[in-house]
Short mmCIF file of C-alpha atoms in Angstrom, two decimals:
data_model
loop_
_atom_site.label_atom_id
_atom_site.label_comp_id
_atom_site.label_asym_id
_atom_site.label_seq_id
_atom_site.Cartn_x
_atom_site.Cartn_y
_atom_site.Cartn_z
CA UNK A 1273 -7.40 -21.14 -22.78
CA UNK A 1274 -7.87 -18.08 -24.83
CA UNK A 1275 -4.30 -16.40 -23.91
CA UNK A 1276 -1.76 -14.15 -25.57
CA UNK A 1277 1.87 -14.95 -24.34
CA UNK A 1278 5.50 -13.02 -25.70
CA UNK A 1279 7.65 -15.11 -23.66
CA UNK A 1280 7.20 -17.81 -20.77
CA UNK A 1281 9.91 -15.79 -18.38
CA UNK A 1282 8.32 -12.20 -18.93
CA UNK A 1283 3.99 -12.48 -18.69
CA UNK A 1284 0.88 -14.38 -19.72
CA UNK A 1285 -2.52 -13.10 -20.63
CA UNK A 1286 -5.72 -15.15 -19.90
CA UNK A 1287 -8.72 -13.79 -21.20
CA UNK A 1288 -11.20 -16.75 -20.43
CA UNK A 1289 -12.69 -14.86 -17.40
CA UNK A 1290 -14.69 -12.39 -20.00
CA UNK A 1291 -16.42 -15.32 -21.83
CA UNK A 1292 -19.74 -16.85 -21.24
CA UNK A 1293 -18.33 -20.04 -20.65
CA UNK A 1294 -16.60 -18.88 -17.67
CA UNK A 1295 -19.08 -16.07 -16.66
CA UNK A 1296 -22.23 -16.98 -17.81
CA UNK A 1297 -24.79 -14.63 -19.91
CA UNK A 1298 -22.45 -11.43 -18.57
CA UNK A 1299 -19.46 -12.53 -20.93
CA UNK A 1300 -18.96 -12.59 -24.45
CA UNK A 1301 -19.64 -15.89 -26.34
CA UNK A 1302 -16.67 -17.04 -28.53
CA UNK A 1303 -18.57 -16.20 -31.66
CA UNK A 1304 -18.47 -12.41 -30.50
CA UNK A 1305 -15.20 -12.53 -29.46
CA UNK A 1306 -13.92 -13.64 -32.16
CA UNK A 1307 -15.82 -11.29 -34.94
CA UNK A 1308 -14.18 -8.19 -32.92
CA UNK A 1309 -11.20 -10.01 -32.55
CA UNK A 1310 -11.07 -10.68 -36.66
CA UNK A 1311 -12.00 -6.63 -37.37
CA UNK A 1312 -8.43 -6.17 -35.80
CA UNK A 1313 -6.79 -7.58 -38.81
CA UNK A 1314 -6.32 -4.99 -40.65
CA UNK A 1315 -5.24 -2.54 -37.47
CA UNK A 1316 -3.17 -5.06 -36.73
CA UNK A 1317 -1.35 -4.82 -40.35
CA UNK A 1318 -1.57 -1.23 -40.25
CA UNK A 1319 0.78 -1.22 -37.24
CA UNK A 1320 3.63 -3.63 -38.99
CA UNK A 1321 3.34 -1.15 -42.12
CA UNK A 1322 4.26 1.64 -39.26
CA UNK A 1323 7.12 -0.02 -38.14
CA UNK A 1324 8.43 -1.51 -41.64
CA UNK A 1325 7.77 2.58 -42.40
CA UNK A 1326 9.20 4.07 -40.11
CA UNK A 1327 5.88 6.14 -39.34
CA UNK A 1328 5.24 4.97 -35.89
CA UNK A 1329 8.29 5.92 -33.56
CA UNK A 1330 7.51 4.20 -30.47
CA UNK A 1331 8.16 1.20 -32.07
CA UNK A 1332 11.25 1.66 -33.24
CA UNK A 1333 12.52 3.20 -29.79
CA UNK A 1334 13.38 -0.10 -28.78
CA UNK A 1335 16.00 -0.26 -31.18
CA UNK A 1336 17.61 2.41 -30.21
CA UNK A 1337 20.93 2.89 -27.94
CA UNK A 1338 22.80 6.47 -28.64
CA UNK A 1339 20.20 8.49 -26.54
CA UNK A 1340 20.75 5.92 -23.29
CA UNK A 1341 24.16 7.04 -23.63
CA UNK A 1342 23.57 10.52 -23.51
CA UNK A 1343 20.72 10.36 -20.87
CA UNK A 1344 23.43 8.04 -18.66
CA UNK A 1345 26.12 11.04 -19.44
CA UNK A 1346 23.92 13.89 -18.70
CA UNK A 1347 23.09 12.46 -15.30
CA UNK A 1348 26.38 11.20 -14.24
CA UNK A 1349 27.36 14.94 -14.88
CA UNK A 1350 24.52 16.06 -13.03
CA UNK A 1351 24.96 13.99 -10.06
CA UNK A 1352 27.71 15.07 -8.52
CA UNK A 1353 28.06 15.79 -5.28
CA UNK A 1354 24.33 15.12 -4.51
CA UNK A 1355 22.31 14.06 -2.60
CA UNK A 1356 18.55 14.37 -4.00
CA UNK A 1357 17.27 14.54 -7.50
CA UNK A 1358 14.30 16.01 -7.70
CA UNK A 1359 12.19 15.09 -11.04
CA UNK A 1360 9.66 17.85 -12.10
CA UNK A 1361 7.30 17.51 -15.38
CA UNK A 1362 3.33 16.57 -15.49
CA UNK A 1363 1.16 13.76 -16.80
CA UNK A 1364 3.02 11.66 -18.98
CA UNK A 1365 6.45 13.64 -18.24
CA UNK A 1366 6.97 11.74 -15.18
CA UNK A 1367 4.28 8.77 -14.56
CA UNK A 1368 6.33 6.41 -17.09
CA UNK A 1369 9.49 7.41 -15.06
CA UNK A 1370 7.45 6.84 -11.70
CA UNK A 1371 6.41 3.63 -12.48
CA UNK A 1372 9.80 2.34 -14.03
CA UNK A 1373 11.79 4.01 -10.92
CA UNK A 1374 9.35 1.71 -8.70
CA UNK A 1375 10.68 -1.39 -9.80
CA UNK A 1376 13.35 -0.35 -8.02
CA UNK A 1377 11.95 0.56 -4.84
CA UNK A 1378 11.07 4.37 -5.35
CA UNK A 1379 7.93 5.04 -3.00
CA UNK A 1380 8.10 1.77 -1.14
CA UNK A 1381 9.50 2.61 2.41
CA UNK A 1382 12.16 0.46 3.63
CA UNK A 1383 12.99 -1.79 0.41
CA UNK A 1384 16.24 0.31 -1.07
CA UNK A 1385 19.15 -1.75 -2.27
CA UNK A 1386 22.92 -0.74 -0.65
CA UNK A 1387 23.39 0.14 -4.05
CA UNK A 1388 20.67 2.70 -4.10
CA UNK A 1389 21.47 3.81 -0.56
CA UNK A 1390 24.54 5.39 -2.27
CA UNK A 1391 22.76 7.11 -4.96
CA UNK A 1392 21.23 10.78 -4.36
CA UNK A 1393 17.58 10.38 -3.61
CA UNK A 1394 14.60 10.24 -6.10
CA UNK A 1395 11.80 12.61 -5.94
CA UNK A 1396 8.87 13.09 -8.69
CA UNK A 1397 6.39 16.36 -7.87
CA UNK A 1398 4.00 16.38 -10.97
CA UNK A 1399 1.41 18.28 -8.87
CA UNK A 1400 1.53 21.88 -8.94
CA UNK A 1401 0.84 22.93 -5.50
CA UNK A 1402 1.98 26.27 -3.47
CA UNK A 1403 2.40 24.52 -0.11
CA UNK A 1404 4.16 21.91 -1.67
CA UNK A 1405 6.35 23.64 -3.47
CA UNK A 1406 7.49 26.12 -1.20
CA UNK A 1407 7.58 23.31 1.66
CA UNK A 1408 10.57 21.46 -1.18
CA UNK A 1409 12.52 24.61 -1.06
CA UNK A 1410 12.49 25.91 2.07
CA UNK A 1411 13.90 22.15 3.02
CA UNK A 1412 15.90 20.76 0.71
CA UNK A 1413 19.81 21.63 0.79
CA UNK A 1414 19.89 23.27 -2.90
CA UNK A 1415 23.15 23.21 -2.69
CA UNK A 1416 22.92 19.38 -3.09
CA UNK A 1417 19.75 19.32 -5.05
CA UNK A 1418 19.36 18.74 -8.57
CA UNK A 1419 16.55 19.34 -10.63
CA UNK A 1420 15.26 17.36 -13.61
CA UNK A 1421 12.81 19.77 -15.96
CA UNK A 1422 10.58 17.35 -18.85
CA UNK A 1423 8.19 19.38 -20.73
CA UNK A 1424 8.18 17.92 -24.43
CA UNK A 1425 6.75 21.45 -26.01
CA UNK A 1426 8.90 23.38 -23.69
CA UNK A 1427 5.47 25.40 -22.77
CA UNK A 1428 3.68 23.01 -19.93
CA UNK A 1429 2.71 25.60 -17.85
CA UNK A 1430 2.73 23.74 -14.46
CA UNK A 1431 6.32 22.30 -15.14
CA UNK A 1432 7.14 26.44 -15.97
CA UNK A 1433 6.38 27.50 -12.96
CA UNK A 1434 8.12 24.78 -10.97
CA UNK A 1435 11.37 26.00 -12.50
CA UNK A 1436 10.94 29.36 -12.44
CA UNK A 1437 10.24 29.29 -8.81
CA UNK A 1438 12.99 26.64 -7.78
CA UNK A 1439 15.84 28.71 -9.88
CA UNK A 1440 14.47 31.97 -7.79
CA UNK A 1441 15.08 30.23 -4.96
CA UNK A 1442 18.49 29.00 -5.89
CA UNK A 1443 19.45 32.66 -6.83
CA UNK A 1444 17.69 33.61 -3.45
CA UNK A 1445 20.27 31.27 -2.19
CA UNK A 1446 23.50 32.90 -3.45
CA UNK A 1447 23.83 29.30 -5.75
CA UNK A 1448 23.29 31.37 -9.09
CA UNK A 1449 26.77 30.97 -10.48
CA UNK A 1450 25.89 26.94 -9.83
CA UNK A 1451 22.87 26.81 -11.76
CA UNK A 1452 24.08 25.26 -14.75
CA UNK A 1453 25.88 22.54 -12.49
CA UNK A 1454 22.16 21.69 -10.75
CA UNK A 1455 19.89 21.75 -13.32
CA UNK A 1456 19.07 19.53 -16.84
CA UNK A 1457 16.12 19.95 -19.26
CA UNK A 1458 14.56 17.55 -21.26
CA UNK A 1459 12.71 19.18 -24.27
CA UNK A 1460 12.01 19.14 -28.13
CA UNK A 1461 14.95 20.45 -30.34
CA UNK A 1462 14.66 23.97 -31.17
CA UNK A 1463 12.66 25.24 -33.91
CA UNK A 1464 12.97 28.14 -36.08
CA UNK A 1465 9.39 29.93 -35.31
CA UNK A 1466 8.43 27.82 -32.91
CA UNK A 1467 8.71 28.72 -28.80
CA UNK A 1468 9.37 26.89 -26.29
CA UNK A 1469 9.49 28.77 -23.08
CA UNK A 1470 11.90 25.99 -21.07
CA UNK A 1471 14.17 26.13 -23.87
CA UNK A 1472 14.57 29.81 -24.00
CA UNK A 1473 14.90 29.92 -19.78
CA UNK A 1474 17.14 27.52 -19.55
CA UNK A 1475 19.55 29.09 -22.01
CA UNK A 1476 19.57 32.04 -20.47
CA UNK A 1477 21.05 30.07 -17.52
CA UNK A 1478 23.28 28.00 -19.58
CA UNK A 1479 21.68 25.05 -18.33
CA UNK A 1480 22.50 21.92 -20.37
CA UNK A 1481 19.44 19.93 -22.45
CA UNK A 1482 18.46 16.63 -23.86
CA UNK A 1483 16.38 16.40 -26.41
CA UNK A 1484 12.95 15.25 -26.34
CA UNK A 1485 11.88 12.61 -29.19
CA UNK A 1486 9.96 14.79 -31.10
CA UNK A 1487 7.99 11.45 -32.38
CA UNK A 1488 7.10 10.23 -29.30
CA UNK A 1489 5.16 12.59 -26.69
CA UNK A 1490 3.77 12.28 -23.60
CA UNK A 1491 1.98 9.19 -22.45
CA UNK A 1492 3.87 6.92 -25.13
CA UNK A 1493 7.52 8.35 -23.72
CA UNK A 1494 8.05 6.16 -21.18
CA UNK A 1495 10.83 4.28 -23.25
CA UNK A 1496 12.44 7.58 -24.29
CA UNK A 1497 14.81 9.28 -22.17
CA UNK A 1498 11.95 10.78 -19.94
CA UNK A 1499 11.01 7.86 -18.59
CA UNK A 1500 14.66 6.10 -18.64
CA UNK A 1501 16.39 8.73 -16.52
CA UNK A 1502 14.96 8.05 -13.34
CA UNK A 1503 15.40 4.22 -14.01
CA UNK A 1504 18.92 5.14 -14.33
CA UNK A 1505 19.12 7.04 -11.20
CA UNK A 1506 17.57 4.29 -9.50
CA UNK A 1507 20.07 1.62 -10.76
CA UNK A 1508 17.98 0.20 -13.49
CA UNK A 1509 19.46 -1.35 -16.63
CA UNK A 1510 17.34 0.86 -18.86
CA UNK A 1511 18.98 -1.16 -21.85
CA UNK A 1512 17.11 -4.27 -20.47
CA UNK A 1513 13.77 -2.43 -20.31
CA UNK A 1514 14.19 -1.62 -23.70
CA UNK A 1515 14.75 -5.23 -24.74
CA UNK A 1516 11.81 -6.56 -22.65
CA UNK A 1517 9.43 -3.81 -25.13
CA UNK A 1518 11.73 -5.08 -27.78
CA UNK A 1519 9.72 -8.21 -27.20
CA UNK A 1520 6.77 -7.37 -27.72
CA UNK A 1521 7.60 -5.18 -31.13
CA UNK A 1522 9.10 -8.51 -32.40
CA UNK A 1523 5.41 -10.41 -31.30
CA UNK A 1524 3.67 -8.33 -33.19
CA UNK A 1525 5.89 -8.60 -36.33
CA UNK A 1526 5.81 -12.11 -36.31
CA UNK A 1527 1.85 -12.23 -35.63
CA UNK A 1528 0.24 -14.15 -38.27
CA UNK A 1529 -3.29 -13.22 -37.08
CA UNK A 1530 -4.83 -11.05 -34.19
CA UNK A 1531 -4.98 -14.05 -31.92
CA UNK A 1532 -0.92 -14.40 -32.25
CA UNK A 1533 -0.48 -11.31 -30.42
CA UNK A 1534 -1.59 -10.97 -27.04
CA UNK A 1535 -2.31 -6.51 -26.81
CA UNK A 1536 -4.60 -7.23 -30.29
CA UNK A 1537 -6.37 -9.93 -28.07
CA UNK A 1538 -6.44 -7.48 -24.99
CA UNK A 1539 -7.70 -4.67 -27.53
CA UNK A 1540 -10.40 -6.75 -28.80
CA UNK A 1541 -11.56 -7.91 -26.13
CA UNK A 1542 -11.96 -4.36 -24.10
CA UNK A 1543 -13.59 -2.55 -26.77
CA UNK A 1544 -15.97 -5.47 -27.58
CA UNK A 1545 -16.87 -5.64 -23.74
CA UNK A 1546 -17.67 -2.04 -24.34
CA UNK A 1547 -19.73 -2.25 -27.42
CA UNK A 1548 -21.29 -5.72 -26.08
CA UNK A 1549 -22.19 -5.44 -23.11
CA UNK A 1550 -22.13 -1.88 -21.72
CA UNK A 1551 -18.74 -1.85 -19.79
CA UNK A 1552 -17.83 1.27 -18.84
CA UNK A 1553 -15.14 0.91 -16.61
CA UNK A 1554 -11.76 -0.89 -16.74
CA UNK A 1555 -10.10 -1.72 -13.28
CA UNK A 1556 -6.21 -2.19 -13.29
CA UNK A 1557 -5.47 -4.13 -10.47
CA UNK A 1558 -1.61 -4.89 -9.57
CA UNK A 1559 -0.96 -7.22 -6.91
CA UNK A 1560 2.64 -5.85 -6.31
CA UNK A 1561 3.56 -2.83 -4.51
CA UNK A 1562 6.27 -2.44 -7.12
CA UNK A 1563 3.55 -2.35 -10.15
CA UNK A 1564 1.62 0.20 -8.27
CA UNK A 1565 2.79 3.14 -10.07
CA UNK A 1566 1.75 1.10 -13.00
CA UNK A 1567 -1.65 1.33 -12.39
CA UNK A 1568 -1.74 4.76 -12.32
CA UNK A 1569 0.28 5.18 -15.68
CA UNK A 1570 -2.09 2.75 -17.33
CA UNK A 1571 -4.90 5.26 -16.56
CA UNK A 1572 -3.66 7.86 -18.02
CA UNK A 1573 -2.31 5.95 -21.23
CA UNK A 1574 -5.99 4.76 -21.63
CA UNK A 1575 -7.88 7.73 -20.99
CA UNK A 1576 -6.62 10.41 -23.04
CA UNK A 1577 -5.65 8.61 -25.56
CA UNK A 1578 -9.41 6.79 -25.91
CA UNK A 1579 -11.84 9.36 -24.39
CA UNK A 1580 -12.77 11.38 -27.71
CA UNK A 1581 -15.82 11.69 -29.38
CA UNK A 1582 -18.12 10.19 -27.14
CA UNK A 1583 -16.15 7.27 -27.06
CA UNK A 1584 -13.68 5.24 -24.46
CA UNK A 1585 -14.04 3.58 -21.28
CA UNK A 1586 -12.63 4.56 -17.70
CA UNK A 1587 -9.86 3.26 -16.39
CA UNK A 1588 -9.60 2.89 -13.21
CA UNK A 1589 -6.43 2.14 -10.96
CA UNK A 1590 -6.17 -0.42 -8.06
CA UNK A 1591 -3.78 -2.03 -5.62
CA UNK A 1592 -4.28 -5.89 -4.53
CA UNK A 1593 -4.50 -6.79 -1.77
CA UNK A 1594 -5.36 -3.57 -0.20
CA UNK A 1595 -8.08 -2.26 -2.48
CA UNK A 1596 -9.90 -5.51 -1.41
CA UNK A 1597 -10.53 -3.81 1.40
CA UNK A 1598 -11.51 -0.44 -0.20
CA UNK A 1599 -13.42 -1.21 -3.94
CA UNK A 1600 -14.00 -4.49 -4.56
CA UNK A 1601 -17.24 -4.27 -3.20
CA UNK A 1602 -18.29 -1.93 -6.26
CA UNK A 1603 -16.77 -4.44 -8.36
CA UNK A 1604 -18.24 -7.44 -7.06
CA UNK A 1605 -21.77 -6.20 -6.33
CA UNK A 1606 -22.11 -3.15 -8.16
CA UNK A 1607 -23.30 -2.01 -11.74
CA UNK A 1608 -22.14 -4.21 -13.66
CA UNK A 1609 -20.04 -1.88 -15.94
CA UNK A 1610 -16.77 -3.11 -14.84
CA UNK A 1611 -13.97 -5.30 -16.47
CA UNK A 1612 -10.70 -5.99 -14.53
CA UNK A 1613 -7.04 -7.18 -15.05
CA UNK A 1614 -5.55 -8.68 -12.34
CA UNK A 1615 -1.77 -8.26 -12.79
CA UNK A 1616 -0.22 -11.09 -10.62
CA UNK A 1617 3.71 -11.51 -10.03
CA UNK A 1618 4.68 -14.86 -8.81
CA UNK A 1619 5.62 -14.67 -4.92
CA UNK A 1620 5.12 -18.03 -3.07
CA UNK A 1621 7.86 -18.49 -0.96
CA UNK A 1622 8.15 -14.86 -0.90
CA UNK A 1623 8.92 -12.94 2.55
CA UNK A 1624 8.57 -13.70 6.52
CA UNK A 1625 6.75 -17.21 7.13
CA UNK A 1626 3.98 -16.52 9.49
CA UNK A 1627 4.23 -18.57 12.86
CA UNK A 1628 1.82 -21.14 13.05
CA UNK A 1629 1.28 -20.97 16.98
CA UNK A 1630 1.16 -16.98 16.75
CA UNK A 1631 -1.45 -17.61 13.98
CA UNK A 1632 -3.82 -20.12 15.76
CA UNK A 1633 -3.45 -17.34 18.56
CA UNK A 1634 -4.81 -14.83 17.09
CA UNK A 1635 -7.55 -17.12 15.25
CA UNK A 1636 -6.15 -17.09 11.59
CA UNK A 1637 -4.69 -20.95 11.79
CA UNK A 1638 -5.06 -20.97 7.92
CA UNK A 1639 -2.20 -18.22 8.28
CA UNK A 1640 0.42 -20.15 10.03
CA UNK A 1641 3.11 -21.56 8.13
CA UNK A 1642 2.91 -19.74 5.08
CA UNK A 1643 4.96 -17.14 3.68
CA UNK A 1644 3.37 -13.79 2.97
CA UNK A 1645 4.21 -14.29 -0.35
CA UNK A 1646 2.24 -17.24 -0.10
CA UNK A 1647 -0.70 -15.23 1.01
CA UNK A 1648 -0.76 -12.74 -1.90
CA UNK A 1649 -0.72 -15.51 -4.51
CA UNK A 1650 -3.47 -16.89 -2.67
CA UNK A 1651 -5.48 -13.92 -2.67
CA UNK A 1652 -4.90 -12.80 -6.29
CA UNK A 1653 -5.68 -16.46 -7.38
CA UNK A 1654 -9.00 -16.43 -5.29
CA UNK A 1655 -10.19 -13.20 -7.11
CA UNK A 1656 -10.56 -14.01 -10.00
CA UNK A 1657 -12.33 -17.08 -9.30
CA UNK A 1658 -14.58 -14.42 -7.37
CA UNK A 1659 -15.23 -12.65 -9.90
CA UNK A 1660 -16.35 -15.23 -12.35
CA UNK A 1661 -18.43 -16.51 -9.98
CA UNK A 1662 -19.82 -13.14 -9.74
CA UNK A 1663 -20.88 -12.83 -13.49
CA UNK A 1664 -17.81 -9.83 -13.54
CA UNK A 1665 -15.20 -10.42 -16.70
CA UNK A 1666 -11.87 -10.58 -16.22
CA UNK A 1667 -8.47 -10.60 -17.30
CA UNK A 1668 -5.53 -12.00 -15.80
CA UNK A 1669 -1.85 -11.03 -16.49
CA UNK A 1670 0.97 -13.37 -15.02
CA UNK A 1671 4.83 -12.29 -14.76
CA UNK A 1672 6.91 -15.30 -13.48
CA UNK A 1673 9.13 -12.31 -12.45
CA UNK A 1674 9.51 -8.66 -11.98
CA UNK A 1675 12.61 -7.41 -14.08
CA UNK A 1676 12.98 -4.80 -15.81
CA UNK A 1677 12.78 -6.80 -19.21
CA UNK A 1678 9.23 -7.75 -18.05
CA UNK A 1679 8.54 -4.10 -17.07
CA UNK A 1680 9.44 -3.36 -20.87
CA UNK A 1681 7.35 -6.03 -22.13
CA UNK A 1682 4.28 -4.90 -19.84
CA UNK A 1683 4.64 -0.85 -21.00
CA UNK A 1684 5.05 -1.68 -24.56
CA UNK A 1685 1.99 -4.48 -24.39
CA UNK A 1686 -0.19 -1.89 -23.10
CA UNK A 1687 1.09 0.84 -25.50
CA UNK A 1688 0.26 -1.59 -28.47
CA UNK A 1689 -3.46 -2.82 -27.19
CA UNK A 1690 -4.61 1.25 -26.11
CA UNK A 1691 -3.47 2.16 -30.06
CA UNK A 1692 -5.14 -1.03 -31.80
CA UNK A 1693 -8.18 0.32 -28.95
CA UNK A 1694 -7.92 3.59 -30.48
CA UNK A 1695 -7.97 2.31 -34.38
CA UNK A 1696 -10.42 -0.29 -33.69
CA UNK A 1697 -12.50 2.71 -32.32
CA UNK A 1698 -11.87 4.75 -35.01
CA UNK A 1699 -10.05 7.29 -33.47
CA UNK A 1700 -6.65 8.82 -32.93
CA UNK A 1701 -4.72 7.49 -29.58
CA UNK A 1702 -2.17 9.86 -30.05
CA UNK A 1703 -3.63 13.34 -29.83
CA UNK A 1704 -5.62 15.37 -27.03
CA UNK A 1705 -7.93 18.25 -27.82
CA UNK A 1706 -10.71 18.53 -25.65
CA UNK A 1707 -7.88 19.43 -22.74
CA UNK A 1708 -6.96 22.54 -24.59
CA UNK A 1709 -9.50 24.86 -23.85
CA UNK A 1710 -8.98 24.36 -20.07
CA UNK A 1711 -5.34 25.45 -20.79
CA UNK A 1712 -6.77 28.63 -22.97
CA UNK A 1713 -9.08 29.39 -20.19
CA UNK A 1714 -6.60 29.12 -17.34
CA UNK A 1715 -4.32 31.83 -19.18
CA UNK A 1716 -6.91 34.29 -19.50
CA UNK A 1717 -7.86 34.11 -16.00
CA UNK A 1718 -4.24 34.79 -15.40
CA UNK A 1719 -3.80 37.49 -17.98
CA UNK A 1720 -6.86 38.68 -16.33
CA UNK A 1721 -5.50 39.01 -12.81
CA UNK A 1722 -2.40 40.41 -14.09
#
């Protein structure tokens, strides 16, 4: 088994669905793999001279425990008296808190803890959108709202406008003496000569801050504070999470060779699928309603920080067993451009047992007896097998259980394998030009209309 594994109790990675052993003439052979897997090396020693350095902050965050206290602080502050916290910030501002929140229930109907059922309410809107917007305002009580602004530069002009417009309408509201009491920023420090719009509005307001890691932006800040406050709010042990990516950090500092360390393997083996044998697309496929936030994260991590220069592959984001029912057609029977990880989370045993007379009923005997837990596994053990059959590569991720130390492990393992991507590609994960000139372009058609 070609597999990369941190620790038995978080997850394990199985590769041997992309080889031509298992797929035939569609996978790579083991001689291929392995001469992408060996030009890794030296990527792969690059990153332990970042961290012995100090030049690569993300993995050092792990490490880190004075800015959980302030983050914890902050929102105890904040949360007084409320009933709602409403999250507003773009892109990588709130997906890493999204899909950490999750974990915990956030955007699964139904599933809160009694614990959580005495915490205000989370809500992310990372859309800009009028109806929306105005729809939140008009209905929520503002006098037991608070609102949680990330913008890392401070000038993100979709996360501006959300604040400008919610603290009109808490001024609208006769609440402006309150303002500082229902609002928090999360920004970069200030800078002499450098602006940053949320900075400067909040002040005005008096409205408290925390600061932004200035090393870490974006789609890599899931382990900062942006991504840990709304695991806070939502009961999480955010110190946990950070030991689960602590993990991985340690993995890769121990890894004697590419193969040790299971996001080089994962790296390796995407890009060569790429260069090899024309895979365009890369399916994330979570069979957990909990890891479906995950998905989504994952495609943004992968596609700005790899689609530059002509180069990168398309993630895409899926949800097992449901998008069975909606994609897996393409995938099965399509062009054969994609490569999927199936992210499975042990659940036999899980859930309501179906009744086996109910079941023969209503002609699904095979049904009866098992838990829907039981099902699940089933199906995202079937899939795979599918797929191989199928001539269609494919990974498989296994987390004995769903924690937030295995959360941790999973963000940080797929942080580490999209940067090793990005090296192996020759590129730079970390910045994102081509998205500028839409911004440019949007302002002038607003100076315009002015």
């Amino acid at each position: 088994m070609q597999d990369g594994q941190h620790d038995g109790s978080k997850f394990q990675q199985n590769i041997d669905g992309c080889l031509d052993s298992a797929i035939g003439d569609h996978g790579l052979s083991q001689t291929t793999y392995e001469s992408w897997l060996a030009r890794i090396a030296p990527h792969l020693d690059a990153l332990k001279d970042d961290y012995r350095s100090n030049k690569l902050a993300l993995l050092r965050i792990p490490e880190e425990t004075a800015d959980i206290e302030a983050a914890e602080a902050a929102l105890a502050r904040l949360s007084g008296g409320a009933n709602t916290l409403v999250f507003f910030g773009t892109g990588g501002s709130s997906l890493g808190g999204q899909t950490l929140a999750q974990i915990a229930g956030w955007k699964i109907p139904g599933v809160a803890t009694e614990g959580q059922k005495s915490r205000p309410r989370t809500r992310f809107y990372d859309n800009l959108d009028g109806e929306t917007l105005e729809g939140v305002l008009k209905t929520l009580d503002l006098s037991k709202a608070r609102f949680i602004v990330t913008s890392k530069s401070g000038g993100t002009a979709e996360t501006l406008a959300q604040a400008i417009a919610t603290i009109s309408a808490v001024k609208a509201a006769g609440l402006e003496a309150q303002i500082p009491k229902l609002f928090l920023g999360i920004t970069e420090p200030d800078k002499p000569g450098k602006a940053n719009g949320l900075r400067t509005l909040f002040a005005k307001f008096n409205i408290p801050m925390l600061e932004h890691h200035t090393g870490i932006g974006g789609r890599f800040s899931c382990l900062t504070n942006v991504g840990l406050m709304p695991a806070i709010a939502r009961g999480l042990d955010a110190r946990a999470i950070r030991s689960g990516a602590k993990s991985v950090v340690d993995a890769l500092l121990a890894a004697g060779k590419p193969e040790d360390l299971a996001p080089a393997v994962g790296a390796a083996m995407a890009v060569a699928l790429s260069k090899e044998k024309g895979i365009k697309t890369l399916v994330m496929m979570p069979y957990a309603d909990r890891l479906g936030r995950l998905a989504a994260w994952f495609v943004q991590l992968w596609a700005e920080s790899l689609g530059k220069g002509g180069e990168g592959t398309t993630p895409i984001g899926a949800l097992g067993p449901l998008d069975q029912h909606s994609q897996l057609q393409l995938f099965m029977d399509g062009p054969r451009e994609h490569y999927l990880t199936i992210l499975r989370v042990a659940s036999e045993g899980v859930g309501p047992k179906v009744d086996p007379d109910l079941a023969k009923l209503a002609g699904a005997d095979m049904l009866g007896g098992h838990t829907i837990g039981d099902i699940v596994s089933a199906q995202a053990h079937a899939l795979p097998e599918a797929l191989a059959r199928a001539g269609r590569p494919v990974r498989t991720i296994d987390l004995a259980k769903l924690d937030e130390k295995a959360l941790g492990a999973l963000l940080m393992h797929f942080m580490i394998e999209t940067i090793l991507a990005g090296r192996l590609l020759n590129l730079d994960p970390f910045d994102q030009p081509a998205v500028e000139l839409a911004k440019v372009l949007t302002k002038e058609r607003l100076a315009k209309g002015a």
